[in-house]
Coordinates of C-alpha atoms in Angstrom, one line a residue:
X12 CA 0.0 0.0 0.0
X13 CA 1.1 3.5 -0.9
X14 CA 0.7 6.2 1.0
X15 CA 2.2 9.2 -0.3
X16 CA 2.3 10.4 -3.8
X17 CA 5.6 10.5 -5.7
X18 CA 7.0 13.5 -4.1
X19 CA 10.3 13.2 -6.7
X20 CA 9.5 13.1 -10.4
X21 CA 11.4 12.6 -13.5
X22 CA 13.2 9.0 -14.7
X23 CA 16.6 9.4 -15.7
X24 CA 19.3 11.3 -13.1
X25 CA 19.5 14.6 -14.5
X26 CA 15.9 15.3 -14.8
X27 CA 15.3 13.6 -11.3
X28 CA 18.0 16.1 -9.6
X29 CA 16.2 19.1 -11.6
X30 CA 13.0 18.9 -9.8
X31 CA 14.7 19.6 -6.7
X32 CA 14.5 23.2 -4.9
X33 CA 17.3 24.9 -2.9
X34 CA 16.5 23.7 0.2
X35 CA 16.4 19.9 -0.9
X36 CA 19.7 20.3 -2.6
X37 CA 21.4 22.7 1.0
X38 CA 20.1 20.2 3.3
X39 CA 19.8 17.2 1.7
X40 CA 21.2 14.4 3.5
X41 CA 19.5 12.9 6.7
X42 CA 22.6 13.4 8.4
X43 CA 21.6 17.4 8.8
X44 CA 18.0 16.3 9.0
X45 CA 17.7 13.8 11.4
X46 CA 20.9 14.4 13.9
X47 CA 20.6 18.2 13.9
X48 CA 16.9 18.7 12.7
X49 CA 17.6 21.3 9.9
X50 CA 15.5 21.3 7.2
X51 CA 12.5 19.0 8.3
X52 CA 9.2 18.7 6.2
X53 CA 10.9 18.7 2.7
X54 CA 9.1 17.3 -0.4
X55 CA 5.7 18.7 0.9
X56 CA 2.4 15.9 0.6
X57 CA -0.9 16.2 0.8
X58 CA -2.3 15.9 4.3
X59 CA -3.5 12.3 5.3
X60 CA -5.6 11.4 8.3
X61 CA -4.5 8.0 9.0
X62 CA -0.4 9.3 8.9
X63 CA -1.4 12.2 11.4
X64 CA -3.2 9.6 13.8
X65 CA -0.4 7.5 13.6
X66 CA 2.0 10.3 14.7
X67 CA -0.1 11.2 17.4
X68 CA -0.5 7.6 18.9
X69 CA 3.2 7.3 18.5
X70 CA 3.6 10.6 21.1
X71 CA 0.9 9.1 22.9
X72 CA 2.8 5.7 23.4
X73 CA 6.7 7.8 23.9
X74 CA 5.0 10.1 26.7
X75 CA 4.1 7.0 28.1
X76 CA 7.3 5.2 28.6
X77 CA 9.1 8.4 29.5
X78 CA 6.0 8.9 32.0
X79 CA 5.8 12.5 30.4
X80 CA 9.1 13.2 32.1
X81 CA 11.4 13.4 28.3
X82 CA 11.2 17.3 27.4
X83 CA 12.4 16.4 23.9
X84 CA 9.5 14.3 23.7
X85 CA 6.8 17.1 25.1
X86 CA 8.3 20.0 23.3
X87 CA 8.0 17.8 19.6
X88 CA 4.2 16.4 20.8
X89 CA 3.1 19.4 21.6
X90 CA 5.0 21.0 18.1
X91 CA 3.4 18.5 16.2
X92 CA -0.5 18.6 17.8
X93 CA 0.1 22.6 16.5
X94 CA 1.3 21.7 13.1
X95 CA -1.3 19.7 12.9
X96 CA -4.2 22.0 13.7
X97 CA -2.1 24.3 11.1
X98 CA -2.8 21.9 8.1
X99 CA -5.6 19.8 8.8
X100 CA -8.4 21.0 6.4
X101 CA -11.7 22.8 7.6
X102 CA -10.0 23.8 10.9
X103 CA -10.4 27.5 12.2
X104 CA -8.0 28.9 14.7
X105 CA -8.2 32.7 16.6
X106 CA -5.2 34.8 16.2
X107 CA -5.3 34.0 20.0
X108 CA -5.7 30.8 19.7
X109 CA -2.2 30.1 17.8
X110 CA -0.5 32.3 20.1
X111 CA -1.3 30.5 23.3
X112 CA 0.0 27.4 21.6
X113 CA 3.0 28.8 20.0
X114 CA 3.5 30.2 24.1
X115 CA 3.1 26.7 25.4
X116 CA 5.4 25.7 22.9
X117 CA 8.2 27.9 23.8
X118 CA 7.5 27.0 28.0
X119 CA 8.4 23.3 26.8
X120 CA 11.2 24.6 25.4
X121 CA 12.8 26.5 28.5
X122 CA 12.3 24.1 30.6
X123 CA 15.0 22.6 28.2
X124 CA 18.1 21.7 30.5
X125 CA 20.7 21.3 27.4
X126 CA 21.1 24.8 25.7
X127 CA 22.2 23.1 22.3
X128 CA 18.8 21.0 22.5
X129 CA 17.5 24.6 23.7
X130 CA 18.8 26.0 20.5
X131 CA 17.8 23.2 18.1
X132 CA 14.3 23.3 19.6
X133 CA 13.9 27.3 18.5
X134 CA 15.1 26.7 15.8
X135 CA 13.0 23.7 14.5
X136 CA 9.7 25.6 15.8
X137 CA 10.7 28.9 13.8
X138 CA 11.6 26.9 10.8
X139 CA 8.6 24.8 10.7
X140 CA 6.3 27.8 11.4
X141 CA 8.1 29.8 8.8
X142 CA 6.6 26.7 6.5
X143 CA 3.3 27.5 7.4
X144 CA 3.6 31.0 6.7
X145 CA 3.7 32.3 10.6
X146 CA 7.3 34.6 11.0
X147 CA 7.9 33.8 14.9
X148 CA 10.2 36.9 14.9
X149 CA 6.9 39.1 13.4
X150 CA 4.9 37.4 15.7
X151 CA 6.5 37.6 19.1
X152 CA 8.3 41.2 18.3
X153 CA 6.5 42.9 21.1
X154 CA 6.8 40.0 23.5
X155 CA 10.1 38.2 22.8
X156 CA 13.6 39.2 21.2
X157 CA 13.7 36.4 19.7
X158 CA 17.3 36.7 18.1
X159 CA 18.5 37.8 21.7
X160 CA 17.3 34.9 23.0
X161 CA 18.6 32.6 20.4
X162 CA 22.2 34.2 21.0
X163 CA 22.0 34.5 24.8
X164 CA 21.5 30.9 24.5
X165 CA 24.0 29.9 21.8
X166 CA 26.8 31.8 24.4
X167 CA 25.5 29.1 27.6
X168 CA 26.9 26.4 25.5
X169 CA 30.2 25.0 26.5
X170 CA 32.7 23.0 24.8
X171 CA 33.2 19.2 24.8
X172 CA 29.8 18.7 26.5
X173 CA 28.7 16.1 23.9
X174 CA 29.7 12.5 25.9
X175 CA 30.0 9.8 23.3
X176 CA 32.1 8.0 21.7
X177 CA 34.0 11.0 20.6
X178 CA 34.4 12.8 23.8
X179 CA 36.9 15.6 23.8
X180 CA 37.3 16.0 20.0
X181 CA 34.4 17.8 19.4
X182 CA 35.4 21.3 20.9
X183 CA 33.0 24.0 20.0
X184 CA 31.1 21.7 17.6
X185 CA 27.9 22.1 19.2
X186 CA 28.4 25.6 19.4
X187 CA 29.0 26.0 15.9
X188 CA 26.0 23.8 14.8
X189 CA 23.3 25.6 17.4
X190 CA 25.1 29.1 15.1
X191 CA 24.3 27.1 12.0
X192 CA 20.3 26.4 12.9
X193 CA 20.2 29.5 13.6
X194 CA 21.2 31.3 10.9
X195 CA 19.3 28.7 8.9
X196 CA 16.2 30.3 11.0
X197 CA 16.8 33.9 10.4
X198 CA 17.2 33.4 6.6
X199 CA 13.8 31.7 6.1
X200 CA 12.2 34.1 8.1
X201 CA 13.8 37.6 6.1
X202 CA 16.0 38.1 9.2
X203 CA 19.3 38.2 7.9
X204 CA 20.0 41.7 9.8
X205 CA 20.1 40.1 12.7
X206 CA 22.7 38.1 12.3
X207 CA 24.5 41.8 13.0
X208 CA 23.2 43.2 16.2
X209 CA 23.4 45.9 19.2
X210 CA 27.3 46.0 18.0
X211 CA 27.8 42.1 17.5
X212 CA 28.7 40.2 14.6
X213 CA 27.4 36.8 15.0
X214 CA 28.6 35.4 11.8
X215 CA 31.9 36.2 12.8
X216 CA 31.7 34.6 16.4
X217 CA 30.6 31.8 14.5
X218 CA 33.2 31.4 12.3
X219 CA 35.6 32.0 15.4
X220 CA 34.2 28.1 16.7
X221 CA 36.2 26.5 14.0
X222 CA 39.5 27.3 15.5
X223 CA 38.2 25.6 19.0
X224 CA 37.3 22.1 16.9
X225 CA 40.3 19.8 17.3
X226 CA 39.1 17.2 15.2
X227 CA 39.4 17.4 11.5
X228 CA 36.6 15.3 10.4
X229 CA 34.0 17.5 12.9
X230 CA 35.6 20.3 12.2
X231 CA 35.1 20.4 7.9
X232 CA 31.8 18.4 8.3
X233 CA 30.2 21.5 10.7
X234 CA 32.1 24.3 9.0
X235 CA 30.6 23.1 5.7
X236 CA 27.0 23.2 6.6
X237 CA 27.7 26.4 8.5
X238 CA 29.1 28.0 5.0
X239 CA 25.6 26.9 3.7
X240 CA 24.0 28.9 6.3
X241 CA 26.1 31.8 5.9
X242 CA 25.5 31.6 1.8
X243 CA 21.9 31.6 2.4
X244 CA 22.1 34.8 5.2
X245 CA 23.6 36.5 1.8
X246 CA 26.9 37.2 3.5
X247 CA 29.4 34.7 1.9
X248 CA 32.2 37.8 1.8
X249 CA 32.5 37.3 5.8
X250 CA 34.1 34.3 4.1
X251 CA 37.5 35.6 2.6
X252 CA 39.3 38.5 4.2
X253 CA 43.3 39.5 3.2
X254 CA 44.1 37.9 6.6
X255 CA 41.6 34.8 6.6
X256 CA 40.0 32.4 4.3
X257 CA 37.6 30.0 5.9
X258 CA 37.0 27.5 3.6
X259 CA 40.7 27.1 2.2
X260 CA 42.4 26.7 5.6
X261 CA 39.7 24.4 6.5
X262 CA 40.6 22.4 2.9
X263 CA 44.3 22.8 4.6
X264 CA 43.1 21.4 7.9
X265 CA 41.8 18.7 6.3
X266 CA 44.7 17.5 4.8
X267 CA 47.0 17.7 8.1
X268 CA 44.3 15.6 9.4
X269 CA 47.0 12.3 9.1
X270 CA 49.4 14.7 10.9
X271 CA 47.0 16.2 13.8
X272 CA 45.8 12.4 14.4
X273 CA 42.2 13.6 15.8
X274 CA 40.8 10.6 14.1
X275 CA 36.9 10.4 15.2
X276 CA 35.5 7.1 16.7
X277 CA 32.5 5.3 14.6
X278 CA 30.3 2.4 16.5
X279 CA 31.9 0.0 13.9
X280 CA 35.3 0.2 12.4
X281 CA 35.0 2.6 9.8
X282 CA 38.0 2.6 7.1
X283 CA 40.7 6.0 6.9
X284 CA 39.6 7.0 3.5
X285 CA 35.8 7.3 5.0
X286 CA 37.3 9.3 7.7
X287 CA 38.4 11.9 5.1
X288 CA 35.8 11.4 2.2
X289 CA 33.1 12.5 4.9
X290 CA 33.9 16.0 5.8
X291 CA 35.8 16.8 2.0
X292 CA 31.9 16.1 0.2
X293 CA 30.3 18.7 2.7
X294 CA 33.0 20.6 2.0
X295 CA 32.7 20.2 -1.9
X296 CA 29.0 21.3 -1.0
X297 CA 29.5 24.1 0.6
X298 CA 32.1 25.2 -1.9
X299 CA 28.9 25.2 -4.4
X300 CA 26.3 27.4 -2.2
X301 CA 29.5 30.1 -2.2
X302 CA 30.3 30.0 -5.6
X303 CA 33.9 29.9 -4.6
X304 CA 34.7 27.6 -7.0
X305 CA 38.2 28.2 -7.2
X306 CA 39.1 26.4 -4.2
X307 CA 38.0 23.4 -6.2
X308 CA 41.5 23.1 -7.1
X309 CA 43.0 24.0 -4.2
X310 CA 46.5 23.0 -3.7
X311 CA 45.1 19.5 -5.7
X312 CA 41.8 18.8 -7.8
X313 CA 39.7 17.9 -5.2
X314 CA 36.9 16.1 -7.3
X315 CA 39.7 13.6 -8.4
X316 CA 40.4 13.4 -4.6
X317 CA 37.0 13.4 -3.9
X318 CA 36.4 10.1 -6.8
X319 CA 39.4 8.4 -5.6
X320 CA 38.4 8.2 -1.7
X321 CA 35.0 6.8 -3.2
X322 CA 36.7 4.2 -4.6
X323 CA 38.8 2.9 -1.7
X324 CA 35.5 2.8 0.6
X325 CA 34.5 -0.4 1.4
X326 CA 30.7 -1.0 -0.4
X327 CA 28.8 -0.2 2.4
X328 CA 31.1 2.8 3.5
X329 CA 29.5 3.7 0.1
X330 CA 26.2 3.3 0.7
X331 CA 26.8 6.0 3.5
X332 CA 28.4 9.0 1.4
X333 CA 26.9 8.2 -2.0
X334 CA 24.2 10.8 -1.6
X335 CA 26.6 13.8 -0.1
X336 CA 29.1 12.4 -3.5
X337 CA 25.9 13.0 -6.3
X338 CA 24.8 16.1 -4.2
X339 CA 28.5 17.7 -4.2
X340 CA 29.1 17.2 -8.3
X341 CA 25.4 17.9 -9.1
X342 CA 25.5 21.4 -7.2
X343 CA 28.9 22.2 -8.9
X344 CA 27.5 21.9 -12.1
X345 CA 29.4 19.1 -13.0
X346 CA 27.1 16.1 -13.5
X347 CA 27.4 16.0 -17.0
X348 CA 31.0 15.2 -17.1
X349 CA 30.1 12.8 -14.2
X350 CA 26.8 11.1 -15.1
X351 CA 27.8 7.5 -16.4
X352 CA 30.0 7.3 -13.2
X353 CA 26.9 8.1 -10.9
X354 CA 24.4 6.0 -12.5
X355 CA 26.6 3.2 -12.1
X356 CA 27.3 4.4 -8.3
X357 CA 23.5 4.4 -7.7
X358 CA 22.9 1.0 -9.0
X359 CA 26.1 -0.6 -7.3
X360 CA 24.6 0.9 -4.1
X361 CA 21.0 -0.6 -4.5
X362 CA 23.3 -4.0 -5.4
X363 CA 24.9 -3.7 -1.8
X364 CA 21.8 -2.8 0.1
X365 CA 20.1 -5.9 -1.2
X366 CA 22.9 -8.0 -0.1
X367 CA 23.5 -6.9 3.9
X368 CA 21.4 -7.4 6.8
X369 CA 20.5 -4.1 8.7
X370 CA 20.4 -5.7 12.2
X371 CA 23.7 -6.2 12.4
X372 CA 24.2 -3.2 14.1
X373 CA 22.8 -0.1 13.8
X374 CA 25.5 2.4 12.3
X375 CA 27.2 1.2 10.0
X376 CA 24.0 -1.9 8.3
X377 CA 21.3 0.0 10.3
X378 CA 21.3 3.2 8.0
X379 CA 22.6 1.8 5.1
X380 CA 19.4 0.8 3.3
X381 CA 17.5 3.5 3.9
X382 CA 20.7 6.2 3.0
X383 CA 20.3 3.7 -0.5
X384 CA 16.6 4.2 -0.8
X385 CA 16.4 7.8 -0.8
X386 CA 19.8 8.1 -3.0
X387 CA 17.7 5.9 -5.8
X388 CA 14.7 8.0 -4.9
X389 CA 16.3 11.3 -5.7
X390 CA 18.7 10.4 -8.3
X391 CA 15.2 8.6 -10.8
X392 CA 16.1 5.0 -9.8
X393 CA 13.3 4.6 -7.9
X394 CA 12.1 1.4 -9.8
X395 CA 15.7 -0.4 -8.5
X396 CA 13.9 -0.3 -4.9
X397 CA 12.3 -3.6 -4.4
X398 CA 9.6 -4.7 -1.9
X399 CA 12.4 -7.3 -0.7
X400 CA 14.4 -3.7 0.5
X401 CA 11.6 -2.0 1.5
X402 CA 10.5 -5.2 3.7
X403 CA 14.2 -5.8 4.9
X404 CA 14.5 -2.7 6.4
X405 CA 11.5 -2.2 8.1
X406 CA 11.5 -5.7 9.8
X407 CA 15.4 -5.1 11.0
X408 CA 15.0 -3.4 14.3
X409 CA 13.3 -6.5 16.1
X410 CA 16.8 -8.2 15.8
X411 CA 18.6 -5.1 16.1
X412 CA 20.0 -6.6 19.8
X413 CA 23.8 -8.0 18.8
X414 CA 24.7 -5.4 21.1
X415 CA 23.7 -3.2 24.2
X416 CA 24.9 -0.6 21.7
X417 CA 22.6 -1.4 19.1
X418 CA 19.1 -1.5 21.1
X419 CA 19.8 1.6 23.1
X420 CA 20.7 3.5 19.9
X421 CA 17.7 1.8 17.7
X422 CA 15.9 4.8 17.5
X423 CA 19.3 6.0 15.1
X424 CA 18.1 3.9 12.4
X425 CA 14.8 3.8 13.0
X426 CA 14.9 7.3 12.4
X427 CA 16.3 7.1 9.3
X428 CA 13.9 4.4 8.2
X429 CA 11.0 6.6 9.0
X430 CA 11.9 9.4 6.8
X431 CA 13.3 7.1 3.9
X432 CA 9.9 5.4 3.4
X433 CA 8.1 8.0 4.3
X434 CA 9.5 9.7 1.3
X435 CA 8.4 6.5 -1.2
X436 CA 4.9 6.5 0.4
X437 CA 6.1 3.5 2.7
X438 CA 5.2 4.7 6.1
X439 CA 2.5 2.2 6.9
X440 CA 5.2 -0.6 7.0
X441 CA 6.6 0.9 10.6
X442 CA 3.0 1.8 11.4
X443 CA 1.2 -1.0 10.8
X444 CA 0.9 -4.3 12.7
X445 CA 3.6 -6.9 11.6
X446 CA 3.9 -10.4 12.8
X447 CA 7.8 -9.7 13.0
X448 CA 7.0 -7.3 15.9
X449 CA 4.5 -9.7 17.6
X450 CA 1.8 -8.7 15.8
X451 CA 2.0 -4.6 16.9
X452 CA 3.6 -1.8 14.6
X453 CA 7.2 -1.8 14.1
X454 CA 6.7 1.9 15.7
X455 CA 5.4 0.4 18.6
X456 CA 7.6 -2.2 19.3
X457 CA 10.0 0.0 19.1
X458 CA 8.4 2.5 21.9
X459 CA 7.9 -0.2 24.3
X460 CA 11.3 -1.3 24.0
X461 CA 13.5 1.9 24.2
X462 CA 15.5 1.0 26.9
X463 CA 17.0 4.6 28.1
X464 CA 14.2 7.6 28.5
X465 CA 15.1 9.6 30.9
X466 CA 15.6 13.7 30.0
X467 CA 19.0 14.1 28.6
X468 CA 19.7 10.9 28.6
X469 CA 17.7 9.2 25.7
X470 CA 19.5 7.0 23.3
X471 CA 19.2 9.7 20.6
X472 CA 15.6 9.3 21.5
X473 CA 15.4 13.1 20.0
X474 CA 16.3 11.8 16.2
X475 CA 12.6 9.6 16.2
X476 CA 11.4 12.7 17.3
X477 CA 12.5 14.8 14.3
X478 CA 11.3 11.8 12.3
X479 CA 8.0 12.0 13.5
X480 CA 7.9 15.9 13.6
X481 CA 9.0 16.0 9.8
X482 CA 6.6 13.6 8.5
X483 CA 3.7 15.8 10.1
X484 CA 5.0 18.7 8.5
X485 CA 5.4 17.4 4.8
X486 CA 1.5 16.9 5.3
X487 CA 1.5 21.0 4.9
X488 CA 0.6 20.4 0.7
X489 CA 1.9 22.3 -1.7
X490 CA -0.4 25.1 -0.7
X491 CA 2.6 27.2 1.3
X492 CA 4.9 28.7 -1.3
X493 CA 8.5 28.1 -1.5
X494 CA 10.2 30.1 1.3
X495 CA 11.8 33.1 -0.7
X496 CA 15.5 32.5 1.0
X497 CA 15.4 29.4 -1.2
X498 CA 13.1 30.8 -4.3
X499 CA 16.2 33.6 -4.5
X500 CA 18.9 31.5 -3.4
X501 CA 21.2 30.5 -6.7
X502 CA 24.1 27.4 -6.9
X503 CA 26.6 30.2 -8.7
X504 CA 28.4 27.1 -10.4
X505 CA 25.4 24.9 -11.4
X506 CA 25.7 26.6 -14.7
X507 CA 28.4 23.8 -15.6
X508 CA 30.6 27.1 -16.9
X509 CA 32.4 28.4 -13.4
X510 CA 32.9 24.6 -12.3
X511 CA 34.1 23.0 -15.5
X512 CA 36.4 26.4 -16.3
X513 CA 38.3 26.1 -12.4
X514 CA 38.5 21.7 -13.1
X515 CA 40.3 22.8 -16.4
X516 CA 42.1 25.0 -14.3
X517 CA 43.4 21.9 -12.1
X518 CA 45.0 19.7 -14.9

């Protein structure tokens, strides 16, 4: 059963890629999606009663098990019972009304302990909002600053607070990423202005976090999206200075990265050469929302560095970057010299999905298929994903327990899963009742067996959230217009012409 309507058109790669807008092709990955929920409710749908039930009962069943104690868990309910009163047809709301909720809203959120959750969550709400045509920072200006509040905030964040596996090598990672929502909120809503306030130039704190980011591979996978963000606030100059270019000394960093030894830990062994393709495709794709194309063959031509990494990933290293690899050259205006080479990327990809069991843990298999799905999705391969696939992923998280690891991080891939069939008009297979999960919903299952809820210490709990919250908002339609940021926004070398002259350039 489908659910959705084809959300992506065209059947061949270059038409596929054509039909997506700016935002798709700044944010496209679930990486900045999912982990720092930027972007949600792309490829807008036509509202559906069952799907919105669905997500409700799934908040229902999470405030639950958390006993109503998970703020994450509140603050997205509570986002996405608004949302829904925003585009369910035939409903009428007062002007006071919206207010109160969008008030109760913002309680949940200060009562958020974290101030980069804090962050996230303001961000999320004035994003989503801005989708539905309600400008939080028009709304609120007699009540709240709102940019005061996001920056007052930003500054209570300190460094190396994130405790994983990667604790003390993120730095000011955080920091720079709550910078990098922000700025993403302030450009949908018109508010570029104040990223310059009262005397302070935020972009330029922002770009100060870089130097406090020991590790290579977080430091050029944040700066990169954080280039986005400052491309889209219009200010891409605060970029290059006589005295300072960001994005070549972070090309530079990269390359020491062998020599600085800041290597980041995965969940399973991950190979050198994804350590370093990771952060360099971000960076390629950032390089194409500045136009500053040149560094394309800085101090080596860094496509043919870019292609040869590819090739020494293991298959389902591949599976991983394959979509941040077709984004990069397609935004650089280079997919015509390209295209043979990514056809036969996509379709080795589907080949290695179909062969691997997601179960086997949930990093490295768990996201794998549904990082394949949406690549053949968006790239006009959609008739290469099978019901086999479709089924395979969906029934993996009941066996998803090799490892402690795995079931307290399920909600990672499950995530992921989520959005990816969401996105082919798949969702019922996680909400419907399935004899692999005893005869409940995969969605369910899942619920009842999260094994850590408590408040700021969930599992990555918060990434099902975003799921669920993104789903509800895609039900918007294609009513709401195309944010202008994005309507006005222009890839400066997805002509073909500055991309192909600087690659000349290189040999």
């Amino acid at each position: 059963m489908q659910l959705f309507t084809d959300p992506i058109m065209g059947n061949d790669l270059k038409n596929a890629l054509a039909h997506l807008n700016i935002e798709n092709r700044l944010i496209t990955t679930p990486w900045s999606r999912i982990v720092r929920g930027m972007g949600l409710g792309q490829y807008p749908i036509a509202y559906n009663e069952k799907i919105s039930c669905w997500i409700q009962e799934a908040f229902d069943e999470l405030k639950n098990k958390t006993e109503s104690k998970n703020n994450y868990v509140n603050f997205s309910a509570l986002l996405c019972d608004f949302i829904c009163l925003q585009i369910k047809p035939n409903q009428k709301r007062s002007h006071s009304d919206s207010l109160n909720y969008i008030l109760n809203i913002f309680y949940l959120i200060n009562n958020e302990f974290n101030p980069y959750r804090r962050v996230m969550q303001y961000s999320i709400t004035i994003d989503a909002l801005a989708k539905l045509n309600i400008n939080l920072f028009e709304l609120l200006d007699k009540s709240i600053d709102l940019s005061e509040l996001l920056f007052n905030t930003i500054h209570e964040i300190k460094s190396n607070c994130i405790k994983d596996e990667n604790s003390g090598k993120h730095g000011d990672y955080e920091k720079l990423s709550a910078y990098t929502s922000v700025f993403f909120a302030l450009a949908v809503c018109g508010k570029s202005d104040l990223a310059f306030i009262r005397g302070r130039n935020h972009i330029a704190d922002a770009l100060e976090t870089l130097n406090s980011i020991p590790s290579p591979f977080f430091r050029g996978r944040g700066g990169s999206m954080l280039f986005c963000a400052i491309a889209l606030l219009g200010h891409t100059e605060m970029l290059h200075s006589r005295d300072r270019d960001y994005i070549l000394q972070t090309l530079d960093y990269l390359d020491c990265a062998n020599t600085i030894g800041i290597n980041p830990t995965f969940p399973q062994s991950m190979t050198p050469e994804f350590v370093k393709i990771y952060p360099l495709l971000t960076m390629l794709n950032a390089i194409a929302a500045t136009g500053y194309s040149r560094a394309l063959c800085y101090r080596q031509d860094r496509i043919r560095q870019a292609g040869a990494l590819m090739d020494a990933l293991t298959p389902v290293e591949r599976t991983h970057m394959g979509l941040y690899y077709i984004m990069a050259i397609y935004n650089l205006g280079l997919l015509d010299r390209e295209k043979k080479r990514i056809s036969a990327l996509v379709d080795e990809l589907v080949d290695t999905a179909n062969l691997i069991d997601p179960s086997d843990n949930y990093f490295l298999h768990g996201i794998a298929g549904a990082y394949v799905i949406e690549t053949a999705s968006l790239t006009g391969k959609r008739c290469k994903i099978t019901e086999q696939l479709i089924q395979t992923v969906a029934n993996s998280f009941s066996t998803m327990d090799k490892h402690l690891d795995d079931e307290i991080n399920r909600p990672y891939p499950f995530a992921y899963a989520l959005t990816m069939l969401g996105e082919i008009g798949h969702v019922d297979k996680l909400f419907e009742p399935s004899p692999c999960y005893d005869n409940r919903s995969a969605t369910s299952w899942m619920i009842n067996n999260l094994t850590q809820v408590g408040d700021n210490a969930d599992g990555r709990l918060y990434m099902f959230n975003h799921a669920l919250i993104n789903l509800m908002l895609r039900m918007r339609g294609n009513g709401c217009p195309v944010l202008k940021v994005y309507k006005d926004f222009m890839f400066r070398a997805n002509d073909g012409t500055r991309g192909k002259k600087d690659m000349q350039a290189c040999r």
